[in-house]
Coordinates of C-alpha atoms in Angstrom, one line a residue:
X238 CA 100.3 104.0 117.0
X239 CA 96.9 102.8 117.3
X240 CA 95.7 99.8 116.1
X241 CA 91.7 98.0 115.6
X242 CA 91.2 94.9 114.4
X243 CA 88.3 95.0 111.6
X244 CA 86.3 91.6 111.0
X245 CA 83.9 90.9 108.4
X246 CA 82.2 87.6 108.9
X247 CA 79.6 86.3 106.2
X248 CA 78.6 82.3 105.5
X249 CA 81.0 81.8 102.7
X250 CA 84.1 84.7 104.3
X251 CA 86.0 85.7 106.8
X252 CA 88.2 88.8 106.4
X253 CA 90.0 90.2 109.0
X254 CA 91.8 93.4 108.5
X255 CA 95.1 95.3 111.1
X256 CA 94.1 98.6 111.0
X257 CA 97.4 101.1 111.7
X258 CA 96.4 104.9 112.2
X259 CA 93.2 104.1 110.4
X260 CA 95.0 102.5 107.6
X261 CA 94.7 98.7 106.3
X262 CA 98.6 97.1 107.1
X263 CA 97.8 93.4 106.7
X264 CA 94.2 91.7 105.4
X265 CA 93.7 87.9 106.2
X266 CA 91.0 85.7 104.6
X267 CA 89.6 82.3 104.6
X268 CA 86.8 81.3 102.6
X269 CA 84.7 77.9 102.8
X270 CA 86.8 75.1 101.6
X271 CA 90.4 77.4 101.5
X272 CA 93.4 75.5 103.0
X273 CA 94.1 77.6 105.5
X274 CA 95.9 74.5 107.4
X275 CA 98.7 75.8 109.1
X276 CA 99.4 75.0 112.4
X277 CA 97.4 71.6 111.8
X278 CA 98.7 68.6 113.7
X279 CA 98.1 65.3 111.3
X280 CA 99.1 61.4 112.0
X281 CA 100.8 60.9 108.3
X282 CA 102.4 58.1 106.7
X283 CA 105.5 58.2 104.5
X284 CA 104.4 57.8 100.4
X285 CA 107.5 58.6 98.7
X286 CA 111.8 59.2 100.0
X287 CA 113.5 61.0 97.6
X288 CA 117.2 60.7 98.9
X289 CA 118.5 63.5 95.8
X290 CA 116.0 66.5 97.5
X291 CA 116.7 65.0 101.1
X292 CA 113.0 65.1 101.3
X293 CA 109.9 63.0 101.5
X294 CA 106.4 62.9 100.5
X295 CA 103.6 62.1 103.5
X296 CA 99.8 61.4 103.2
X297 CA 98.0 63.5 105.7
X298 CA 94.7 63.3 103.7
X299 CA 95.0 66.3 101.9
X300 CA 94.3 66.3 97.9
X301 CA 98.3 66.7 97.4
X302 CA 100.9 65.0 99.3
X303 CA 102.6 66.9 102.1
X304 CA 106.5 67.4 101.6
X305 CA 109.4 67.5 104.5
X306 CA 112.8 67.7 104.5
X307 CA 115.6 66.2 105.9
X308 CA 115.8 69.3 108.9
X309 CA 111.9 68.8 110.2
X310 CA 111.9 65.3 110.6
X311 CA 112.7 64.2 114.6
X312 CA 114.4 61.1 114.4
X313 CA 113.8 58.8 117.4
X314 CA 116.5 56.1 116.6
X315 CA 119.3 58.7 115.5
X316 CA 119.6 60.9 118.8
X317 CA 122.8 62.6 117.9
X318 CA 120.6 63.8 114.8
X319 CA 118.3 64.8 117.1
X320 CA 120.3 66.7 119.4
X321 CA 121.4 69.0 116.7
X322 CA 118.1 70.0 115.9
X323 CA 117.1 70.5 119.4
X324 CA 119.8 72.9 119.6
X325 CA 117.6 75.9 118.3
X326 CA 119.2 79.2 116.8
X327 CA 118.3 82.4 118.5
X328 CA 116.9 83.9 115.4
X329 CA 114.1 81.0 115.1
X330 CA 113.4 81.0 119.0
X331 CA 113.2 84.6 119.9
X332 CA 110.3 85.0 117.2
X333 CA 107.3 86.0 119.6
X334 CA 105.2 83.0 118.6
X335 CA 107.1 81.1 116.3
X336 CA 108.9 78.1 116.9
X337 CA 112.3 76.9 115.3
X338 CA 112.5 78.1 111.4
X339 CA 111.7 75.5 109.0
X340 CA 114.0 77.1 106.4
X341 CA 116.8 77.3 108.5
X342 CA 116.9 73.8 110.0
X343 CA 116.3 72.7 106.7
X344 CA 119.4 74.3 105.8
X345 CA 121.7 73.1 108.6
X346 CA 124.4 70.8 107.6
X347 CA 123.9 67.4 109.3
X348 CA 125.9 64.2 108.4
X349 CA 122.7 62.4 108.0
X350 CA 120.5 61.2 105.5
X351 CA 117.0 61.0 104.7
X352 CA 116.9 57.8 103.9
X353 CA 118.9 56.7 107.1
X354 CA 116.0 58.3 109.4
X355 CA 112.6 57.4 107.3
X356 CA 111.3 54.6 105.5
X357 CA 108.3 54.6 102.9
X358 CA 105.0 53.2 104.8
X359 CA 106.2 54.8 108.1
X360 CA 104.0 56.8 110.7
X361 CA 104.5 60.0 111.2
X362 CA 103.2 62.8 113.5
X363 CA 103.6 66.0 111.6
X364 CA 102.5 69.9 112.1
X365 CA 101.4 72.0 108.8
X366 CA 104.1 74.7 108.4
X367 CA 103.0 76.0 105.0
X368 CA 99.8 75.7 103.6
X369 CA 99.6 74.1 99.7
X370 CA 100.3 77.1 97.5
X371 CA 99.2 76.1 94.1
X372 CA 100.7 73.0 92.6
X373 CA 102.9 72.7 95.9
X374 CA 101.8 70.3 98.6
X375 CA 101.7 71.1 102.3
X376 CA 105.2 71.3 103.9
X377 CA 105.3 69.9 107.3
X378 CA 107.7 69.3 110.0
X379 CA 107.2 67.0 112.9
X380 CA 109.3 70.0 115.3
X381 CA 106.0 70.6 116.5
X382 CA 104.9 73.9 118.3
X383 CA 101.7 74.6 120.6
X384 CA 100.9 78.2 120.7
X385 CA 99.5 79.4 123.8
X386 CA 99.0 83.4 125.1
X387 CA 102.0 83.4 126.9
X388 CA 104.0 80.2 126.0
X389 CA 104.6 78.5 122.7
X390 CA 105.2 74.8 123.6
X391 CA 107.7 73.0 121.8
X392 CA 107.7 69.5 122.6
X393 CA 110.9 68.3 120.8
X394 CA 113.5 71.0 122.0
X395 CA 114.2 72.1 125.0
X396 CA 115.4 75.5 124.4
X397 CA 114.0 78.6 126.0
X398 CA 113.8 81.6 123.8
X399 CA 112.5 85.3 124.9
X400 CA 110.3 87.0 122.0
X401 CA 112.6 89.9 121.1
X402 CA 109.9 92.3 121.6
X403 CA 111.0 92.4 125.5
X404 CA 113.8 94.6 125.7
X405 CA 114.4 94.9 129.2
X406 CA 117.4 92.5 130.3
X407 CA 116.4 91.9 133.6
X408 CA 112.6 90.8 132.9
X409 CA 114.1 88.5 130.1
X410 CA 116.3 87.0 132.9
X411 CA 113.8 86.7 134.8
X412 CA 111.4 85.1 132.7
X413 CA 114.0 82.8 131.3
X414 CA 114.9 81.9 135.2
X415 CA 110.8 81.2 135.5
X416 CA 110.3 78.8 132.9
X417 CA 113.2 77.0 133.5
X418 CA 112.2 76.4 137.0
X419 CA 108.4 75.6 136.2
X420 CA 109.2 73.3 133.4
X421 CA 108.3 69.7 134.5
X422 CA 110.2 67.9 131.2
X423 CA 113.0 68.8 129.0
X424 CA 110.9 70.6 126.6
X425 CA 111.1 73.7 124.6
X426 CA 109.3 77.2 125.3
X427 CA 109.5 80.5 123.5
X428 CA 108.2 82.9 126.1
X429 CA 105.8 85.3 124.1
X430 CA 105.7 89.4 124.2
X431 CA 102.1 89.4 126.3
X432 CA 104.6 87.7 129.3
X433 CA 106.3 90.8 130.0
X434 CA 105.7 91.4 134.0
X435 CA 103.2 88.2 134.2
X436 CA 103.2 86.6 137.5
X437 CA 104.7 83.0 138.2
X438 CA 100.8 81.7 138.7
X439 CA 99.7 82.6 135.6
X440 CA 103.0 81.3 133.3
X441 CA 102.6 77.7 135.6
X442 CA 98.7 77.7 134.9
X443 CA 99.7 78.1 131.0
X444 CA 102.3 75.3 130.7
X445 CA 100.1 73.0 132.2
X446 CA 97.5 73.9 129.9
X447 CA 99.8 73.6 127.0
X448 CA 101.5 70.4 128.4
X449 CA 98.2 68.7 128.9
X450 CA 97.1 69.4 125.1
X451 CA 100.5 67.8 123.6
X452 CA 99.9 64.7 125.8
X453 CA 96.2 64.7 124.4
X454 CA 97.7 64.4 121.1
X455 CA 99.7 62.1 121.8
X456 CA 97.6 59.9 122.6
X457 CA 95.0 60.6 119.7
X458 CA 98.4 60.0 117.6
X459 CA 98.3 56.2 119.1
X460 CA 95.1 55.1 118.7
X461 CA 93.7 57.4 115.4
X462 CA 94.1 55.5 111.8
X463 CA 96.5 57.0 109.4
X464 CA 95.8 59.9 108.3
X465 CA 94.0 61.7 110.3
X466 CA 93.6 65.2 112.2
X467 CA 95.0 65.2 115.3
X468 CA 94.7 69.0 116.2
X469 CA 93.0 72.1 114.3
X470 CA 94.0 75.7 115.0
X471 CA 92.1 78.1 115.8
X472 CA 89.6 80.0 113.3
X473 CA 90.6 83.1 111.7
X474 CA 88.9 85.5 113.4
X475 CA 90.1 83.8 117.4
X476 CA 93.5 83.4 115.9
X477 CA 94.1 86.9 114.8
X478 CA 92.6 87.5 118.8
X479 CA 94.8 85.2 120.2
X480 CA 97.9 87.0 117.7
X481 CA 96.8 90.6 117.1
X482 CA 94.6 91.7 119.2
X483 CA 95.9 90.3 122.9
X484 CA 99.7 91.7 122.1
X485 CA 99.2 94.2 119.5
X486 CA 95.8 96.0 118.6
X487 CA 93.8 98.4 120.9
X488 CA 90.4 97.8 120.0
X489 CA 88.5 94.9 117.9
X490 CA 85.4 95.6 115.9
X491 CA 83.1 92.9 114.4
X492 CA 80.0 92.3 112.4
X493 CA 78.9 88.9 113.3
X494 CA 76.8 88.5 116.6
X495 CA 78.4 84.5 116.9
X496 CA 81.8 85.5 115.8
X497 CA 81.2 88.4 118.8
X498 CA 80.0 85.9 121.5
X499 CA 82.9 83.4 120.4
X500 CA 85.8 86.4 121.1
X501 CA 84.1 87.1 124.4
X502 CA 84.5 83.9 125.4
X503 CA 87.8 83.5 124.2
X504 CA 89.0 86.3 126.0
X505 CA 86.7 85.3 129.3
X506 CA 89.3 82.5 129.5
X507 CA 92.4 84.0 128.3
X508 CA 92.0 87.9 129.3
X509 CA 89.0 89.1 130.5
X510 CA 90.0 92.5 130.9
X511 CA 90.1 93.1 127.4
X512 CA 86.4 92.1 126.7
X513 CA 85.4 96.2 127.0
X514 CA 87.5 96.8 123.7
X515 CA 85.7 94.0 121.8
X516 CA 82.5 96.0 119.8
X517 CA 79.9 94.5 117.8
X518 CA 79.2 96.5 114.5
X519 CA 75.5 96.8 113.8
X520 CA 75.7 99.4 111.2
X521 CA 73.6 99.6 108.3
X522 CA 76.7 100.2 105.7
X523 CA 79.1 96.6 105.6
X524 CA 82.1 97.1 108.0
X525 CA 85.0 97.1 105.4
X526 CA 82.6 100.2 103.9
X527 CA 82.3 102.0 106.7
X528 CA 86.1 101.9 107.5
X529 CA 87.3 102.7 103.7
X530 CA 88.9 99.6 103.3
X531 CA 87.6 98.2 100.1
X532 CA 89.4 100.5 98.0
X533 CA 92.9 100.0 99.7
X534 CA 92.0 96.2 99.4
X535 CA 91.5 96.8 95.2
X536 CA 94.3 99.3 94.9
X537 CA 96.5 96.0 96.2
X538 CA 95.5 94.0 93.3
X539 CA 97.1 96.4 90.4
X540 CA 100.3 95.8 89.2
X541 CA 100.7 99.5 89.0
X542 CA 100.8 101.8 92.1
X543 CA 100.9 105.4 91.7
X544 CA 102.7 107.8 94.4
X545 CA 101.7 111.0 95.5
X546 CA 104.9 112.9 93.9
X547 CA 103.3 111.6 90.9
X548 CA 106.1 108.4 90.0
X549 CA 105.0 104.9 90.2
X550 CA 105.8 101.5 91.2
X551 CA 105.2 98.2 89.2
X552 CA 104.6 94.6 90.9
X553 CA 105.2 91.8 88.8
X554 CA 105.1 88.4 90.0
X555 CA 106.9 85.6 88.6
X556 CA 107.2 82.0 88.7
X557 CA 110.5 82.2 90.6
X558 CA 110.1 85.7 92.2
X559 CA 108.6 89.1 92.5
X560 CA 110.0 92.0 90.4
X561 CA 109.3 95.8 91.8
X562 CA 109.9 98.1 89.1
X563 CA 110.5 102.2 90.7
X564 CA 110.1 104.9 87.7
X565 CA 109.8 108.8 88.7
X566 CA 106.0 108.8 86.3
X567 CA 105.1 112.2 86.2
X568 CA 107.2 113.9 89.0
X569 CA 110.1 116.6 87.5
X570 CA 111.9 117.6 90.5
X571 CA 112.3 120.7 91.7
X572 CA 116.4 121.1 91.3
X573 CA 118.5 118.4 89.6
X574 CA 118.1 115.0 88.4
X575 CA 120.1 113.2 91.1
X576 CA 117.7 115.1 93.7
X577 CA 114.4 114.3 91.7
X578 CA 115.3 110.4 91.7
X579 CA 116.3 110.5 95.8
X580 CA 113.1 111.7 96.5
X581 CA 111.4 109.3 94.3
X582 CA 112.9 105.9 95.3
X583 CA 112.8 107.3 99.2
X584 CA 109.2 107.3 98.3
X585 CA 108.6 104.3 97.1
X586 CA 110.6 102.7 100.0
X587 CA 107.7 103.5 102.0
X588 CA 104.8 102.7 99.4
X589 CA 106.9 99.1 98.9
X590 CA 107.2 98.0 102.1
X591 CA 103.5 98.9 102.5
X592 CA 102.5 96.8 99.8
X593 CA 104.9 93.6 100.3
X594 CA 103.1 93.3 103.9
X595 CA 100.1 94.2 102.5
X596 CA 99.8 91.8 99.9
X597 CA 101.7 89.1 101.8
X598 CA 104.9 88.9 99.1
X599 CA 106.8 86.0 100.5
X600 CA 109.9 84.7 98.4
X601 CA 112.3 86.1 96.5
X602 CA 112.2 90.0 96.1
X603 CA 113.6 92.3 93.7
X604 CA 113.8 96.0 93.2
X605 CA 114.7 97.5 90.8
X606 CA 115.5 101.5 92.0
X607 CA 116.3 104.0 89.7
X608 CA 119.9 104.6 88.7
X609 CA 121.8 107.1 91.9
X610 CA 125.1 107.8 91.1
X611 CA 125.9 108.9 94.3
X612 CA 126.6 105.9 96.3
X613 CA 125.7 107.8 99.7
X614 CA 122.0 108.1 98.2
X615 CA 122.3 104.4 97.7
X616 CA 123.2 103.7 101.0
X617 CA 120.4 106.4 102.3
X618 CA 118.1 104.3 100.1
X619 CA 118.9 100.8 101.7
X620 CA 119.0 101.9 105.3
X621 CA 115.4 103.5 104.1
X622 CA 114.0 100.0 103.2
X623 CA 115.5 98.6 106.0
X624 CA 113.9 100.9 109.0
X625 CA 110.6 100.3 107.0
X626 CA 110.5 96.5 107.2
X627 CA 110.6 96.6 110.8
X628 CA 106.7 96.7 110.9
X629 CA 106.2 93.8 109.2
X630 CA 106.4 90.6 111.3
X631 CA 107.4 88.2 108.9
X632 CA 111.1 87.5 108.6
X633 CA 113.0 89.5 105.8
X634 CA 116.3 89.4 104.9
X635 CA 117.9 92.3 102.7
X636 CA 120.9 92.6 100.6
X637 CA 122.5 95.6 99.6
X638 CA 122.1 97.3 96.9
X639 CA 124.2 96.0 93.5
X640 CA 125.9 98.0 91.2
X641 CA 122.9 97.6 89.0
X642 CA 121.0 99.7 91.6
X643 CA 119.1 96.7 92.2
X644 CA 118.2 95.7 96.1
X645 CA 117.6 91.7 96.8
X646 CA 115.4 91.0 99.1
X647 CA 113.4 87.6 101.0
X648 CA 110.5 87.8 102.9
X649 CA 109.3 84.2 104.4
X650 CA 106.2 82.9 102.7
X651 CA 103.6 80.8 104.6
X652 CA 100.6 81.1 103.2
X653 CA 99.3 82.5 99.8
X654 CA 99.9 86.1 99.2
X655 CA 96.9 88.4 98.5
X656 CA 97.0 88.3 94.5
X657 CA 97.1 84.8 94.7
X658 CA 93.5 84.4 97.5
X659 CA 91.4 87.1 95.3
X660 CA 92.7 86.6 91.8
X661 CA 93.3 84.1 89.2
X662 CA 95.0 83.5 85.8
X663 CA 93.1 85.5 82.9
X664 CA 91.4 83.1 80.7
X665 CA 91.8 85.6 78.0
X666 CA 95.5 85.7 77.6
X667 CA 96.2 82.3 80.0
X668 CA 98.0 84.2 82.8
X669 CA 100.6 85.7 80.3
X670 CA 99.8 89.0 81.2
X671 CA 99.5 89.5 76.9
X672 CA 96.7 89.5 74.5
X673 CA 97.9 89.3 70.2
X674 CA 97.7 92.5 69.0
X675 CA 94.3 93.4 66.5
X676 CA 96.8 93.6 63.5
X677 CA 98.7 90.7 64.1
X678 CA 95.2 88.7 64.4
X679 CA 94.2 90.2 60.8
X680 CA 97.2 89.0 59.6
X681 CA 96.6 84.9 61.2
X682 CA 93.5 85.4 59.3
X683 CA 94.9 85.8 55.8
X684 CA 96.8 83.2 56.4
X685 CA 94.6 81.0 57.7
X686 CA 92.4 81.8 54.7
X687 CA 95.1 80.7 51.9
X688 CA 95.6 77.8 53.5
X689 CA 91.7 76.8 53.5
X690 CA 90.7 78.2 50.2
X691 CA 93.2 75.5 48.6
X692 CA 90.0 72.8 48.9
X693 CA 87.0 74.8 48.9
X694 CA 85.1 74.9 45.8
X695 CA 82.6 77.6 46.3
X696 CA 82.8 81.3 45.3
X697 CA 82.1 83.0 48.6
X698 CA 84.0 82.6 52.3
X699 CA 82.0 84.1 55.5
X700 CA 84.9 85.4 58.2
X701 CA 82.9 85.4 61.6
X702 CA 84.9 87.6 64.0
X703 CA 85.5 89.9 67.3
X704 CA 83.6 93.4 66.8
X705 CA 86.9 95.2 66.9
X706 CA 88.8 93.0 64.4
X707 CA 85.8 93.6 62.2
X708 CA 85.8 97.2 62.2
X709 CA 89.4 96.9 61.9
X710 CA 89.0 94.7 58.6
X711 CA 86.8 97.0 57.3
X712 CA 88.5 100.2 58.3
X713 CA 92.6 100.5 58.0
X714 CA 93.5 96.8 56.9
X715 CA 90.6 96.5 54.3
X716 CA 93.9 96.2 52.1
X717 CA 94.0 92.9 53.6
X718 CA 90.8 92.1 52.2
X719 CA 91.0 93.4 48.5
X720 CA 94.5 91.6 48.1
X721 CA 92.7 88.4 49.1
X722 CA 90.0 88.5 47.8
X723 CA 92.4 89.3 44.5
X724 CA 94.7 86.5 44.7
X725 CA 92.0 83.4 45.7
X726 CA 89.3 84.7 43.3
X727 CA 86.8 84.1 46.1
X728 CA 84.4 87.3 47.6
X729 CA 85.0 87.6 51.5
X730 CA 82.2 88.8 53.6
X731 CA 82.9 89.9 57.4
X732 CA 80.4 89.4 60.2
X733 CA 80.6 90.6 63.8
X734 CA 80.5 87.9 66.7
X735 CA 80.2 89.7 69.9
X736 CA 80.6 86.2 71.9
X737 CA 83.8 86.0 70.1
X738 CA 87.3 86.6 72.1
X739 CA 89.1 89.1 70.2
X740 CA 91.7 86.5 68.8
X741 CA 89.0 83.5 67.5
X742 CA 87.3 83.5 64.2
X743 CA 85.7 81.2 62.0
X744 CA 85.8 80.8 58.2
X745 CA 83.1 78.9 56.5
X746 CA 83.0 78.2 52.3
X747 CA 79.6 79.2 50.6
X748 CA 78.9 77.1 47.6
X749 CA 77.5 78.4 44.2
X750 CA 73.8 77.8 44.1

């Protein structure tokens, strides 16, 4: 499969697109002022314990207060607690380039208690695991974790994990055997998929570099004021380098002369022999143009997405969870029903998959298939959805499908998902997705007349409303009208308002005269 990098870089944007086969698989964006935070390293101090959510709120000096739970906090005076977070579980160390799992150390049982380990007014040193998503706050964890090409530091385990990427037993061994005899202190180390057949020079000249940045924070940690910003990650663009393009993408393509010079000299440090695949865009047509990526980008924005058999998907997105709604649209079949609806959920399989990395769905997921009676198609369905989530790099978990014909699903959110970064709430209908209907609306205007007319003295009311509920007034529900103007005794005269929303109008009284 091959795989480019795109990047668009203006003053106010940077998008940065995975190309696979020519075809948008993941978009990430930061705009000016976007808390794109993760991977920040803070000096904190405790605000708030709330011993009934295990958890705690910390001031970091972000807008919101940062949360952590019980599972992310490193306890210096408890070191039994300690120890059994330390002890890392292979699915949270193997990630290539992710450290333990918040979610499932915050899930471990441990004996103790939040309160026992943290007090309000205490310092803490913390790392930014999720970014603030809406109302929420940043979560944080103080299991920190230092990124590196190779390496991913982790200062307060001392576990080493093998990105699961490497397949090969014996090079695992072997570099699992390396790093264990390198390593200076009992710290952690997930060895990352760019280490496969990397010689012991190179791995040693890494964990120094790695080690030497965590003591550098340290000692910022001791001498900065609370809060501050201890470490920054990398920008967008050298991150998805650093990411993407070193361990997975063949080529990198950019439209920004500084954002070109900064890669080169990225990679000048970290892998020089990849500079020939970096390529400055100097077109006259902008970059996501030229590559056909704007409409892809759009078409992830609809709640509805067609498929090329002719049925359809719909993406709804809840407070508590995502809904994906499969219906077979305008495709007949061919041969039977059972056959016709096989084909279309095996299709949408693909087109979902697509879209939840695309759009960066994180949470919980739920699709709703249509009805198979045959539980061998419901099992080819699963397996389907299963096979196709193994491009996406974020951690899913899949149930299998209910009687209901319903599959649960979770994919683990860290920052906002696409709908969420481009879009926001309709000020039409308030985010509910529903606008009254044009009848109803005449209606709340009759009424709202009979209650008015009760004081007004005058012989004529003015109705100032939406062009469409005006033609509607005067068209098919002029019955409306000539009752009330029947029962109040009073002439009613319409007038158009094309600044009016369809659902506002205004009545005034018009005195005799």
């Amino acid at each position: 499969m091959y795989k480019q990098l795109i990047i668009n870089v203006t003053e106010h944007e940077t998008r940065v697109a995975l190309l696979e086969d020519g075809t948008i698989a993941e978009i990430f964006i930061k705009r000016r002022g976007d808390s794109d935070i993760v991977g920040n390293i803070y000096k904190g101090r405790v605000q708030r314990v709330l011993p009934g959510m295990q958890a705690a709120f910390a001031d970091i000096g972000l807008g919101q207060a940062a949360f952590i739970y019980v599972g992310d906090i490193v306890c210096n005076n408890h070191k039994e607690f300690e120890h059994i977070f330390m002890e890392d579980n292979k699915t949270g160390t193997e990630d290539d380039g992710k450290a333990n799992d918040a979610d499932d150390r915050a899930s471990s049982v441990c004996d103790f208690h939040i309160e026992d380990i943290i007090t309000e007014g205490q310092e803490l040193l913390v790392q930014v695991a999720k970014s603030p998503i809406g109302t929420k706050g940043a979560r944080v964890t103080s299991h920190v974790s230092l990124p590196g090409r190779f390496l991913v530091l982790m200062p307060t385990s001392h576990h080493v994990g093998i990105s699961r990427r490497i397949e090969d037993d014996v090079e695992r061994n072997r570099l699992k055997e390396l790093v264990i005899s390198l390593r200076k202190e009992e710290v952690g180390y997930i060895v990352r998929t760019a280490a496969e057949g990397i010689e012991k020079e190179k791995i040693a000249s890494e964990m120094d570099f790695l080690n030497n940045l965590w003591e550098n924070i340290r000692i910022k940690y001791q001498k900065a004021p609370v809060p501050s910003l201890l470490h920054q990650e990398l920008t967008v663009s050298l991150r998805a380098v650093r990411d993407l393009f070193i361990h997975e993408a063949d080529k990198l393509v950019i439209d920004s002369r500084n954002g070109y010079e900064s890669i080169l000299s990225f990679l000048g440090t970290f892998m020089p022999a990849l500079k020939d695949s970096v390529e400055l865009y100097e077109g006259s047509e902008p970059i996501f143009d030229a590559y056909n990526l704007e409409g892809d980008i759009s078409r992830a924005l609809k709640k509805k997405v067609w498929l090329k058999s002719g049925g359809y998907i719909v993406i709804e997105h809840t407070e508590a969870l995502v809904a994906i709604d499969v219906n077979t649209g305008r495709y007949v079949g061919k041969h039977n029903l059972e056959e016709t609806i096989l084909k279309t959920n095996l299709e949408a399989v693909k087109e979902i998959a697509y879209q939840i990395r695309l759009r960066d769905i994180g949470g919980i997921i739920i699709i709703d298939f249509i009805d198979m009676a045959k539980k061998s198609n419901q099992e080819k369905v699963f397996n389907a959805l299963k096979e196709a989530v193994k491009k996406d790099r974020s951690k899913t978990h899949i149930l299998p499908m209910s009687e209901m014909g319903l599959i649960q699903m979770t994919r683990k959110r860290i920052k906002k998902s696409l709908t969420r970064m481009l879009c926001e709430p309709c000020f039409y209908c308030e985010g509910e997705g529903y606008l009254m209907s044009r009848q109803s609306i005449c209606y709340n205007i009759c009424r709202e007349i009979l209650r008015e007319t009760r004081d007004m003295i005058g012989n004529k009311l003015t109705l100032r409303v939406n062009p469409q509920i005006a033609e509607l007034l005067h068209g098919e529900e002029n019955h409306i009208i000539t009752s009330l103007e029947n029962l109040i005794g009073k002439q009613v005269v319409i007038y158009p308002n094309t600044e009016f929303h369809v659902e506002e109008f205004d009545i005034f009284e018009i005195l005799k005269d």
